[in-house]
PDB file of C-alpha atoms in Angstrom:
ATOM      1  CA  MET V   1     156.583 -54.966  46.436  1.00  0.00           C
ATOM      2  CA  PRO V   2     155.612 -58.058  48.814  1.00  0.00           C
ATOM      3  CA  PRO V   3     154.344 -60.613  47.107  1.00  0.00           C
ATOM      4  CA  LYS V   4     150.315 -61.504  47.652  1.00  0.00           C
ATOM      5  CA  LYS V   5     149.397 -63.432  49.865  1.00  0.00           C
ATOM      6  CA  ASN V   6     147.242 -66.803  48.443  1.00  0.00           C
ATOM      7  CA  GLU V   7     143.611 -67.302  49.115  1.00  0.00           C
ATOM      8  CA  ASN V   8     144.234 -69.560  51.328  1.00  0.00           C
ATOM      9  CA  GLU V   9     145.880 -68.402  53.652  1.00  0.00           C
ATOM     10  CA  GLN V  10     143.380 -65.054  53.837  1.00  0.00           C
ATOM     11  CA  LYS V  11     140.642 -67.942  54.662  1.00  0.00           C
ATOM     12  CA  LEU V  12     142.234 -69.099  57.320  1.00  0.00           C
ATOM     13  CA  THR V  13     143.492 -65.716  58.614  1.00  0.00           C
ATOM     14  CA  LYS V  14     139.891 -65.053  59.172  1.00  0.00           C
ATOM     15  CA  ALA V  15     138.756 -68.617  60.236  1.00  0.00           C
ATOM     16  CA  GLN V  16     141.511 -67.251  63.238  1.00  0.00           C
ATOM     17  CA  ARG V  17     140.705 -63.791  63.974  1.00  0.00           C
ATOM     18  CA  LYS V  18     136.564 -65.054  63.943  1.00  0.00           C
ATOM     19  CA  LYS V  19     137.365 -67.878  66.622  1.00  0.00           C
ATOM     20  CA  GLN V  20     139.862 -65.248  68.649  1.00  0.00           C
ATOM     21  CA  ILE V  21     136.735 -63.197  69.087  1.00  0.00           C
ATOM     22  CA  GLU V  22     134.421 -65.732  69.659  1.00  0.00           C
ATOM     23  CA  LYS V  23     137.093 -66.775  72.557  1.00  0.00           C
ATOM     24  CA  LYS V  24     136.920 -63.979  73.752  1.00  0.00           C
ATOM     25  CA  GLU V  25     133.407 -62.717  74.138  1.00  0.00           C
ATOM     26  CA  ARG V  26     133.056 -66.131  75.130  1.00  0.00           C
ATOM     27  CA  ARG V  27     136.021 -65.362  78.052  1.00  0.00           C
ATOM     28  CA  LEU V  28     132.975 -62.557  79.368  1.00  0.00           C
ATOM     29  CA  ARG V  29     130.787 -64.428  79.075  1.00  0.00           C
ATOM     30  CA  GLU V  30     132.280 -66.244  82.071  1.00  0.00           C
ATOM     31  CA  GLU V  31     133.526 -63.406  83.926  1.00  0.00           C
ATOM     32  CA  GLU V  32     130.102 -61.529  83.266  1.00  0.00           C
ATOM     33  CA  GLU V  33     128.530 -64.826  85.354  1.00  0.00           C
ATOM     34  CA  ARG V  34     130.407 -65.487  87.700  1.00  0.00           C
ATOM     35  CA  LEU V  35     130.500 -61.500  88.340  1.00  0.00           C
ATOM     36  CA  GLN V  36     126.935 -62.339  88.233  1.00  0.00           C
ATOM     37  CA  ALA V  37     127.370 -65.912  90.363  1.00  0.00           C
ATOM     38  CA  GLY V  38     129.050 -63.295  92.608  1.00  0.00           C
ATOM     39  CA  ARG V  39     126.941 -61.243  93.345  1.00  0.00           C
ATOM     40  CA  GLU V  40     124.035 -63.481  93.331  1.00  0.00           C
ATOM     41  CA  GLU V  41     125.955 -65.481  96.256  1.00  0.00           C
ATOM     42  CA  GLN V  42     126.678 -62.001  97.948  1.00  0.00           C
ATOM     43  CA  GLU V  43     122.825 -61.349  98.535  1.00  0.00           C
ATOM     44  CA  ARG V  44     121.233 -64.873  99.251  1.00  0.00           C
ATOM     45  CA  LEU V  45     124.421 -64.654 101.934  1.00  0.00           C
ATOM     46  CA  GLY V  46     122.677 -61.142 102.998  1.00  0.00           C
ATOM     47  CA  ARG V  47     118.901 -62.501 102.395  1.00  0.00           C
ATOM     48  CA  GLU V  48     120.028 -65.387 105.042  1.00  0.00           C
ATOM     49  CA  LYS V  49     121.616 -63.170 107.177  1.00  0.00           C
ATOM     50  CA  LYS V  50     118.941 -60.927 107.452  1.00  0.00           C
ATOM     51  CA  GLN V  51     116.527 -63.438 108.073  1.00  0.00           C
ATOM     52  CA  ALA V  52     118.136 -65.263 110.732  1.00  0.00           C
ATOM     53  CA  GLU V  53     118.694 -61.761 112.681  1.00  0.00           C
ATOM     54  CA  VAL V  54     115.065 -61.441 112.422  1.00  0.00           C
ATOM     55  CA  GLU V  55     114.924 -65.007 113.181  1.00  0.00           C
ATOM     56  CA  ASN V  56     116.828 -64.797 116.169  1.00  0.00           C
ATOM     57  CA  LEU V  57     114.343 -61.591 116.765  1.00  0.00           C
ATOM     58  CA  GLN V  58     111.520 -62.996 117.303  1.00  0.00           C
ATOM     59  CA  LEU V  59     112.637 -66.408 118.801  1.00  0.00           C
ATOM     60  CA  LYS V  60     113.811 -63.618 121.101  1.00  0.00           C
ATOM     61  CA  ALA V  61     110.415 -61.883 121.530  1.00  0.00           C
ATOM     62  CA  LEU V  62     108.872 -65.255 122.024  1.00  0.00           C
ATOM     63  CA  GLU V  63     110.241 -65.991 125.069  1.00  0.00           C
ATOM     64  CA  LEU V  64     109.689 -63.280 126.542  1.00  0.00           C
ATOM     65  CA  ARG V  65     105.900 -62.679 126.127  1.00  0.00           C
ATOM     66  CA  GLU V  66     106.087 -66.675 127.021  1.00  0.00           C
ATOM     67  CA  ASP V  67     107.801 -65.318 130.181  1.00  0.00           C
ATOM     68  CA  GLU V  68     106.000 -62.954 130.686  1.00  0.00           C
ATOM     69  CA  LEU V  69     102.466 -64.484 130.059  1.00  0.00           C
ATOM     70  CA  ASN V  70     104.000 -67.221 133.037  1.00  0.00           C
ATOM     71  CA  GLU V  71     104.013 -64.249 135.081  1.00  0.00           C
ATOM     72  CA  VAL V  72     100.997 -63.181 134.122  1.00  0.00           C
ATOM     73  CA  ARG V  73      99.154 -66.582 134.626  1.00  0.00           C
ATOM     74  CA  HIS V  74     101.153 -66.921 138.204  1.00  0.00           C
ATOM     75  CA  LEU V  75      99.814 -63.892 139.376  1.00  0.00           C
ATOM     76  CA  LEU V  76      96.082 -64.631 138.395  1.00  0.00           C
ATOM     77  CA  GLU V  77      96.389 -68.441 140.116  1.00  0.00           C
ATOM     78  CA  GLU V  78      97.581 -65.957 143.792  1.00  0.00           C
ATOM     79  CA  ARG V  79      94.772 -63.815 142.785  1.00  0.00           C
ATOM     80  CA  ARG V  80      91.679 -66.618 141.791  1.00  0.00           C
ATOM     81  CA  ALA V  81      93.417 -68.205 145.147  1.00  0.00           C
ATOM     82  CA  ALA V  82      93.121 -65.330 147.564  1.00  0.00           C
ATOM     83  CA  ALA V  83      89.391 -64.133 145.906  1.00  0.00           C
ATOM     84  CA  THR V  84      88.448 -67.617 146.763  1.00  0.00           C
ATOM     85  CA  GLN V  85      90.000 -67.143 150.325  1.00  0.00           C
ATOM     86  CA  TRP V  86      88.520 -63.800 150.540  1.00  0.00           C
ATOM     87  CA  GLU V  87      85.045 -65.343 149.495  1.00  0.00           C
ATOM     88  CA  ARG V  88      85.052 -68.277 151.487  1.00  0.00           C
ATOM     89  CA  ASP V  89      86.485 -66.262 154.247  1.00  0.00           C
ATOM     90  CA  ALA V  90      82.822 -64.270 154.067  1.00  0.00           C
ATOM     91  CA  VAL V  91      80.253 -66.794 153.955  1.00  0.00           C
ATOM     92  CA  GLU V  92      81.894 -67.732 157.007  1.00  0.00           C
ATOM     93  CA  ALA V  93      81.791 -64.287 158.344  1.00  0.00           C
ATOM     94  CA  ALA V  94      78.323 -64.200 157.310  1.00  0.00           C
ATOM     95  CA  LYS V  95      77.440 -67.457 159.032  1.00  0.00           C
ATOM     96  CA  TRP V  96      79.037 -66.820 162.473  1.00  0.00           C
ATOM     97  CA  GLU V  97      77.295 -63.564 162.081  1.00  0.00           C
ATOM     98  CA  ARG V  98      73.922 -64.788 161.216  1.00  0.00           C
ATOM     99  CA  TYR V  99      74.683 -66.993 164.191  1.00  0.00           C
ATOM    100  CA  LEU V 100      75.647 -64.570 166.957  1.00  0.00           C
ATOM    101  CA  SER V 101      72.533 -62.337 166.012  1.00  0.00           C
ATOM    102  CA  CYS V 102      70.377 -65.099 167.042  1.00  0.00           C
ATOM    103  CA  ASP V 103      67.121 -64.228 165.492  1.00  0.00           C
ATOM    104  CA  ASP V 104      64.750 -64.893 162.161  1.00  0.00           C
ATOM    105  CA  VAL V 105      67.564 -64.397 159.864  1.00  0.00           C
ATOM    106  CA  ILE V 106      66.472 -66.793 156.433  1.00  0.00           C
ATOM    107  CA  ASP V 107      68.956 -69.201 155.595  1.00  0.00           C
ATOM    108  CA  SER V 108      68.780 -69.204 151.968  1.00  0.00           C
ATOM    109  CA  ALA V 109      70.489 -73.002 152.042  1.00  0.00           C
ATOM    110  CA  GLU V 110      67.564 -73.909 153.202  1.00  0.00           C
ATOM    111  CA  GLN V 111      64.868 -74.660 151.172  1.00  0.00           C
ATOM    112  CA  ARG V 112      62.482 -74.886 152.804  1.00  0.00           C
ATOM    113  CA  GLN V 113      63.022 -71.251 155.145  1.00  0.00           C
ATOM    114  CA  VAL V 114      63.153 -69.896 151.470  1.00  0.00           C
ATOM    115  CA  ASN V 115      59.732 -71.225 150.113  1.00  0.00           C
ATOM    116  CA  THR V 116      58.426 -70.297 153.490  1.00  0.00           C
ATOM    117  CA  PHE V 117      59.662 -66.476 153.546  1.00  0.00           C
ATOM    118  CA  ILE V 118      58.160 -66.935 149.350  1.00  0.00           C
ATOM    119  CA  THR V 119      54.969 -68.499 151.135  1.00  0.00           C
ATOM    120  CA  LEU V 120      54.519 -65.571 153.793  1.00  0.00           C
ATOM    121  CA  TRP V 121      54.472 -62.517 152.371  1.00  0.00           C
ATOM    122  CA  ARG V 122      52.606 -63.572 148.558  1.00  0.00           C
ATOM    123  CA  ASP V 123      50.153 -63.969 150.997  1.00  0.00           C
ATOM    124  CA  GLU V 124      50.461 -61.105 153.036  1.00  0.00           C
ATOM    125  CA  PRO V 125      47.907 -58.723 152.621  1.00  0.00           C
ATOM    126  CA  GLU V 126      49.728 -55.371 153.614  1.00  0.00           C
ATOM    127  CA  LEU V 127      50.645 -53.321 151.019  1.00  0.00           C
ATOM    128  CA  ASN V 128      52.298 -50.786 153.112  1.00  0.00           C
ATOM    129  CA  VAL V 129      54.809 -48.771 151.163  1.00  0.00           C
ATOM    130  CA  ARG V 130      58.226 -48.742 153.546  1.00  0.00           C
ATOM    131  CA  LYS V 131      56.647 -52.049 155.322  1.00  0.00           C
ATOM    132  CA  VAL V 132      57.278 -54.031 151.418  1.00  0.00           C
ATOM    133  CA  LEU V 133      60.159 -52.333 150.883  1.00  0.00           C
ATOM    134  CA  THR V 134      61.692 -53.601 154.206  1.00  0.00           C
ATOM    135  CA  ARG V 135      60.379 -57.183 152.910  1.00  0.00           C
ATOM    136  CA  CYS V 136      61.805 -56.226 149.560  1.00  0.00           C
ATOM    137  CA  HIS V 137      65.514 -56.266 150.962  1.00  0.00           C
ATOM    138  CA  VAL V 138      65.112 -59.415 152.529  1.00  0.00           C
ATOM    139  CA  ALA V 139      64.053 -60.966 149.547  1.00  0.00           C
ATOM    140  CA  LEU V 140      67.637 -58.980 147.834  1.00  0.00           C
ATOM    141  CA  GLN V 141      69.430 -60.669 150.096  1.00  0.00           C
ATOM    142  CA  LEU V 142      68.288 -63.897 149.441  1.00  0.00           C
ATOM    143  CA  VAL V 143      69.176 -63.623 146.560  1.00  0.00           C
ATOM    144  CA  ASP V 144      72.355 -62.355 146.200  1.00  0.00           C
ATOM    145  CA  GLU V 145      72.682 -65.523 148.860  1.00  0.00           C
ATOM    146  CA  LEU V 146      71.409 -67.469 146.426  1.00  0.00           C
ATOM    147  CA  ASP V 147      73.770 -66.332 143.137  1.00  0.00           C
ATOM    148  CA  VAL V 148      77.136 -66.943 144.802  1.00  0.00           C
ATOM    149  CA  LEU V 149      75.247 -71.044 145.988  1.00  0.00           C
ATOM    150  CA  ILE V 150      74.254 -71.300 142.182  1.00  0.00           C
ATOM    151  CA  LYS V 151      77.742 -70.424 141.267  1.00  0.00           C
ATOM    152  CA  GLU V 152      79.083 -72.667 143.600  1.00  0.00           C
ATOM    153  CA  SER V 153      77.074 -75.527 143.414  1.00  0.00           C
ATOM    154  CA  THR V 154      77.794 -78.609 141.699  1.00  0.00           C
ATOM    155  CA  ASP V 155      74.340 -80.807 141.549  1.00  0.00           C
ATOM    156  CA  PRO V 156      73.039 -80.204 138.667  1.00  0.00           C
ATOM    157  CA  LYS V 157      69.958 -80.644 140.240  1.00  0.00           C
ATOM    158  CA  GLN V 158      69.966 -78.307 143.246  1.00  0.00           C
ATOM    159  CA  THR V 159      71.315 -75.779 141.627  1.00  0.00           C
ATOM    160  CA  LEU V 160      68.607 -75.587 139.171  1.00  0.00           C
ATOM    161  CA  VAL V 161      66.133 -75.706 142.687  1.00  0.00           C
ATOM    162  CA  TYR V 162      68.349 -72.415 143.888  1.00  0.00           C
ATOM    163  CA  GLN V 163      67.804 -70.789 140.242  1.00  0.00           C
ATOM    164  CA  GLU V 164      63.884 -71.403 139.919  1.00  0.00           C
ATOM    165  CA  GLY V 165      64.181 -69.273 144.180  1.00  0.00           C
ATOM    166  CA  LEU V 166      66.068 -66.924 142.509  1.00  0.00           C
ATOM    167  CA  VAL V 167      63.966 -65.450 140.201  1.00  0.00           C
ATOM    168  CA  TYR V 168      61.157 -67.115 142.200  1.00  0.00           C
ATOM    169  CA  LEU V 169      61.573 -64.206 144.457  1.00  0.00           C
ATOM    170  CA  GLN V 170      62.283 -61.322 141.801  1.00  0.00           C
ATOM    171  CA  GLU V 171      59.480 -61.870 139.931  1.00  0.00           C
ATOM    172  CA  LEU V 172      57.788 -61.761 144.399  1.00  0.00           C
ATOM    173  CA  ILE V 173      59.189 -58.188 144.445  1.00  0.00           C
ATOM    174  CA  GLN V 174      58.443 -57.010 141.137  1.00  0.00           C
ATOM    175  CA  ALA V 175      54.623 -57.430 141.910  1.00  0.00           C
ATOM    176  CA  LYS V 176      54.711 -56.806 145.308  1.00  0.00           C
ATOM    177  CA  LEU V 177      55.786 -53.309 144.238  1.00  0.00           C
ATOM    178  CA  ASN V 178      53.391 -52.971 141.273  1.00  0.00           C
ATOM    179  CA  LEU V 179      50.797 -54.014 144.010  1.00  0.00           C
ATOM    180  CA  THR V 180      51.711 -51.660 145.970  1.00  0.00           C
ATOM    181  CA  CYS V 181      51.770 -48.794 143.387  1.00  0.00           C
ATOM    182  CA  GLU V 182      48.097 -49.434 142.472  1.00  0.00           C
ATOM    183  CA  ASP V 183      46.922 -49.474 145.791  1.00  0.00           C
ATOM    184  CA  ILE V 184      48.932 -45.396 146.453  1.00  0.00           C
ATOM    185  CA  PHE V 185      47.649 -44.652 142.942  1.00  0.00           C
ATOM    186  CA  LYS V 186      43.556 -45.870 144.153  1.00  0.00           C
ATOM    187  CA  GLY V 187      44.351 -44.776 147.711  1.00  0.00           C
ATOM    188  CA  ASN V 188      44.530 -41.037 146.386  1.00  0.00           C
ATOM    189  CA  GLN V 189      46.493 -39.671 148.677  1.00  0.00           C
ATOM    190  CA  ASN V 190      49.162 -37.468 149.235  1.00  0.00           C
ATOM    191  CA  ILE V 191      47.615 -34.282 147.129  1.00  0.00           C
ATOM    192  CA  GLU V 192      50.329 -31.931 146.329  1.00  0.00           C
ATOM    193  CA  LEU V 193      48.606 -28.175 147.105  1.00  0.00           C
ATOM    194  CA  LYS V 194      49.669 -26.098 144.745  1.00  0.00           C
ATOM    195  CA  THR V 195      49.251 -28.369 141.981  1.00  0.00           C
ATOM    196  CA  LYS V 196      46.313 -30.197 142.909  1.00  0.00           C
ATOM    197  CA  ASN V 197      48.406 -33.824 142.077  1.00  0.00           C
ATOM    198  CA  MET V 198      49.349 -36.845 143.361  1.00  0.00           C
ATOM    199  CA  GLU V 199      52.229 -37.390 144.103  1.00  0.00           C
ATOM    200  CA  MET V 200      55.084 -38.457 146.199  1.00  0.00           C
ATOM    201  CA  VAL V 201      58.335 -39.821 146.810  1.00  0.00           C
ATOM    202  CA  VAL V 202      59.707 -42.520 148.615  1.00  0.00           C
ATOM    203  CA  LYS V 203      63.197 -43.809 149.091  1.00  0.00           C
ATOM    204  CA  ASP V 204      66.109 -45.522 150.862  1.00  0.00           C
ATOM    205  CA  GLU V 205      69.286 -47.277 150.751  1.00  0.00           C
ATOM    206  CA  MET V 206      68.158 -49.920 148.054  1.00  0.00           C
ATOM    207  CA  MET V 207      65.723 -48.158 145.416  1.00  0.00           C
ATOM    208  CA  THR V 208      64.041 -44.958 144.884  1.00  0.00           C
ATOM    209  CA  LEU V 209      59.974 -44.380 144.311  1.00  0.00           C
ATOM    210  CA  CYS V 210      58.565 -42.127 142.007  1.00  0.00           C
ATOM    211  CA  LEU V 211      54.116 -41.491 142.000  1.00  0.00           C
ATOM    212  CA  TRP V 212      52.211 -39.095 140.105  1.00  0.00           C
ATOM    213  CA  ALA V 213      48.767 -38.827 138.974  1.00  0.00           C
ATOM    214  CA  ASN V 214      47.081 -36.770 136.795  1.00  0.00           C
ATOM    215  CA  LEU V 215      44.467 -35.556 139.366  1.00  0.00           C
ATOM    216  CA  GLU V 216      43.599 -31.608 138.536  1.00  0.00           C
ATOM    217  CA  LYS V 217      44.199 -31.806 134.458  1.00  0.00           C
ATOM    218  CA  ASN V 218      45.402 -28.540 134.257  1.00  0.00           C
ATOM    219  CA  PRO V 219      46.113 -26.747 130.770  1.00  0.00           C
ATOM    220  CA  SER V 220      49.074 -24.925 132.264  1.00  0.00           C
ATOM    221  CA  PHE V 221      51.265 -28.585 133.280  1.00  0.00           C
ATOM    222  CA  ARG V 222      53.940 -29.772 131.287  1.00  0.00           C
ATOM    223  CA  GLY V 223      56.254 -31.501 134.126  1.00  0.00           C
ATOM    224  CA  LEU V 224      57.539 -31.526 137.642  1.00  0.00           C
ATOM    225  CA  THR V 225      60.776 -32.533 139.446  1.00  0.00           C
ATOM    226  CA  PHE V 226      60.278 -35.061 142.269  1.00  0.00           C
ATOM    227  CA  GLU V 227      62.370 -33.072 145.201  1.00  0.00           C
ATOM    228  CA  GLY V 228      66.134 -33.843 146.585  1.00  0.00           C
ATOM    229  CA  VAL V 229      65.738 -36.892 143.920  1.00  0.00           C
ATOM    230  CA  GLY V 230      67.041 -35.681 140.434  1.00  0.00           C
ATOM    231  CA  LEU V 231      64.542 -37.418 138.485  1.00  0.00           C
ATOM    232  CA  GLY V 232      61.136 -35.765 136.658  1.00  0.00           C
ATOM    233  CA  LEU V 233      59.099 -35.610 134.212  1.00  0.00           C
ATOM    234  CA  GLN V 234      57.797 -34.075 131.003  1.00  0.00           C
ATOM    235  CA  LEU V 235      53.810 -34.660 130.095  1.00  0.00           C
ATOM    236  CA  PRO V 236      53.139 -34.130 126.493  1.00  0.00           C
ATOM    237  CA  GLN V 237      49.965 -31.373 125.686  1.00  0.00           C
ATOM    238  CA  GLN V 238      47.621 -34.168 123.864  1.00  0.00           C
ATOM    239  CA  LEU V 239      48.033 -35.985 127.377  1.00  0.00           C
ATOM    240  CA  VAL V 240      47.100 -32.405 129.873  1.00  0.00           C
ATOM    241  CA  TRP V 241      43.110 -34.461 129.365  1.00  0.00           C
ATOM    242  CA  SER V 242      44.364 -37.583 130.462  1.00  0.00           C
ATOM    243  CA  ASP V 243      44.110 -39.963 133.161  1.00  0.00           C
ATOM    244  CA  VAL V 244      47.394 -40.528 133.756  1.00  0.00           C
ATOM    245  CA  ALA V 245      49.600 -42.057 136.100  1.00  0.00           C
ATOM    246  CA  VAL V 246      53.422 -42.165 136.279  1.00  0.00           C
ATOM    247  CA  ARG V 247      56.143 -43.963 138.803  1.00  0.00           C
ATOM    248  CA  ILE V 248      59.185 -43.874 138.304  1.00  0.00           C
ATOM    249  CA  LEU V 249      61.123 -46.768 139.963  1.00  0.00           C
ATOM    250  CA  HIS V 250      64.759 -46.561 140.050  1.00  0.00           C
ATOM    251  CA  THR V 251      67.394 -49.656 141.825  1.00  0.00           C
ATOM    252  CA  HIS V 252      71.161 -49.672 143.027  1.00  0.00           C
ATOM    253  CA  TYR V 253      70.612 -52.920 141.864  1.00  0.00           C
ATOM    254  CA  ASP V 254      69.691 -54.721 137.932  1.00  0.00           C
ATOM    255  CA  HIS V 255      65.912 -56.297 137.940  1.00  0.00           C
ATOM    256  CA  LEU V 256      66.345 -57.468 135.077  1.00  0.00           C
ATOM    257  CA  THR V 257      69.422 -59.584 133.757  1.00  0.00           C
ATOM    258  CA  MET V 258      68.809 -62.194 135.894  1.00  0.00           C
ATOM    259  CA  LEU V 259      65.021 -62.477 135.181  1.00  0.00           C
ATOM    260  CA  SER V 260      65.594 -61.862 130.916  1.00  0.00           C
ATOM    261  CA  ARG V 261      67.970 -64.799 131.480  1.00  0.00           C
ATOM    262  CA  MET V 262      66.308 -67.365 133.780  1.00  0.00           C
ATOM    263  CA  THR V 263      62.579 -66.884 133.045  1.00  0.00           C
ATOM    264  CA  HIS V 264      62.849 -69.595 130.877  1.00  0.00           C
ATOM    265  CA  LEU V 265      64.350 -72.081 133.448  1.00  0.00           C
ATOM    266  CA  ARG V 266      60.757 -72.256 135.319  1.00  0.00           C
ATOM    267  CA  THR V 267      56.875 -73.010 133.712  1.00  0.00           C
ATOM    268  CA  ARG V 268      54.474 -70.686 134.686  1.00  0.00           C
ATOM    269  CA  ARG V 269      51.256 -71.138 134.118  1.00  0.00           C
ATOM    270  CA  CYS V 270      49.185 -68.126 132.072  1.00  0.00           C
ATOM    271  CA  PRO V 271      48.234 -64.963 134.158  1.00  0.00           C
ATOM    272  CA  ALA V 272      44.245 -64.844 134.382  1.00  0.00           C
ATOM    273  CA  ASN V 273      43.132 -62.425 131.572  1.00  0.00           C
ATOM    274  CA  ASN V 274      41.304 -59.343 133.061  1.00  0.00           C
ATOM    275  CA  LYS V 275      42.226 -55.333 133.250  1.00  0.00           C
ATOM    276  CA  GLU V 276      44.590 -55.413 135.936  1.00  0.00           C
ATOM    277  CA  ASP V 277      47.714 -54.402 134.485  1.00  0.00           C
ATOM    278  CA  LEU V 278      50.220 -53.800 137.486  1.00  0.00           C
ATOM    279  CA  ARG V 279      49.296 -57.872 139.054  1.00  0.00           C
ATOM    280  CA  ASP V 280      51.519 -60.574 138.459  1.00  0.00           C
ATOM    281  CA  SER V 281      49.057 -63.126 138.374  1.00  0.00           C
ATOM    282  CA  SER V 282      51.441 -66.255 137.879  1.00  0.00           C
ATOM    283  CA  VAL V 283      53.744 -65.022 141.644  1.00  0.00           C
ATOM    284  CA  LEU V 284      50.611 -63.144 143.481  1.00  0.00           C
ATOM    285  CA  LYS V 285      47.266 -66.225 142.463  1.00  0.00           C
ATOM    286  CA  GLY V 286      47.895 -70.173 142.374  1.00  0.00           C
ATOM    287  CA  SER V 287      51.066 -70.481 141.287  1.00  0.00           C
ATOM    288  CA  PRO V 288      52.427 -73.013 143.206  1.00  0.00           C
ATOM    289  CA  VAL V 289      56.010 -72.590 145.883  1.00  0.00           C
ATOM    290  CA  LEU V 290      59.137 -74.150 144.891  1.00  0.00           C
ATOM    291  CA  LYS V 291      59.500 -77.501 145.876  1.00  0.00           C
ATOM    292  CA  ASP V 292      61.921 -78.696 148.421  1.00  0.00           C
ATOM    293  CA  SER V 293      65.374 -80.625 146.958  1.00  0.00           C
ATOM    294  CA  PRO V 294      65.062 -83.715 148.012  1.00  0.00           C
TER     295      PRO V 294
END
């Protein structure tokens, strides 16, 4: 029978065993930490690699975009230069054509000529619709030329003079059309035999004017279409017995935008308090002609 170990030897053995266990556990923890650190390092390197690839792609994309932008800028600069040259050539060609025509075409850059045209047309009593439309064409040509001068002008005072002239011409066009239509309605001409109502269509390359007046007051009338122009109207039943006049003005130019944007540039006198709604007293009654630029 083997001899029994004493108590000190048993305690020492337990301590050694515990120490060995702790040492083993420590090695396991250290190994796990080392492996975890290795995995984290691999993940970090992977992220850095992906980030570097993304940044490289972004840099290449930016370089490509910059090249494309430079190409677009170059093309735009070429187009701008070509457009500027074309506009300059067009102005010179128009001047040369005016010179060769040897007629009394108004020079929009000469404010006295523009003022003379405005004054004469404003005071002209002629309201024949064809002649008025012809004058409108001249005024519209001046409006286009003044618009070009406004864009090219570098003198604020001269620009303001051009702007005022442009607005005044547009208002005069509208006022003359109003007066002409009023004169036609008052004349009771152009009675349509079938409906016995006043009906009229005037058309040219710049505008289409349709006029209609309810003279017969036929309760069965519902509406009409003006032949050849594709325009028409519908009359509500409650207006069949009323004195109704209709004007349809279809223009091939914008006659409202410039007026709404630039009317404030000119101080206008208040229209006279009268019942003639078609008249524009600010243009046709007592409004001064534009001052010549110094």
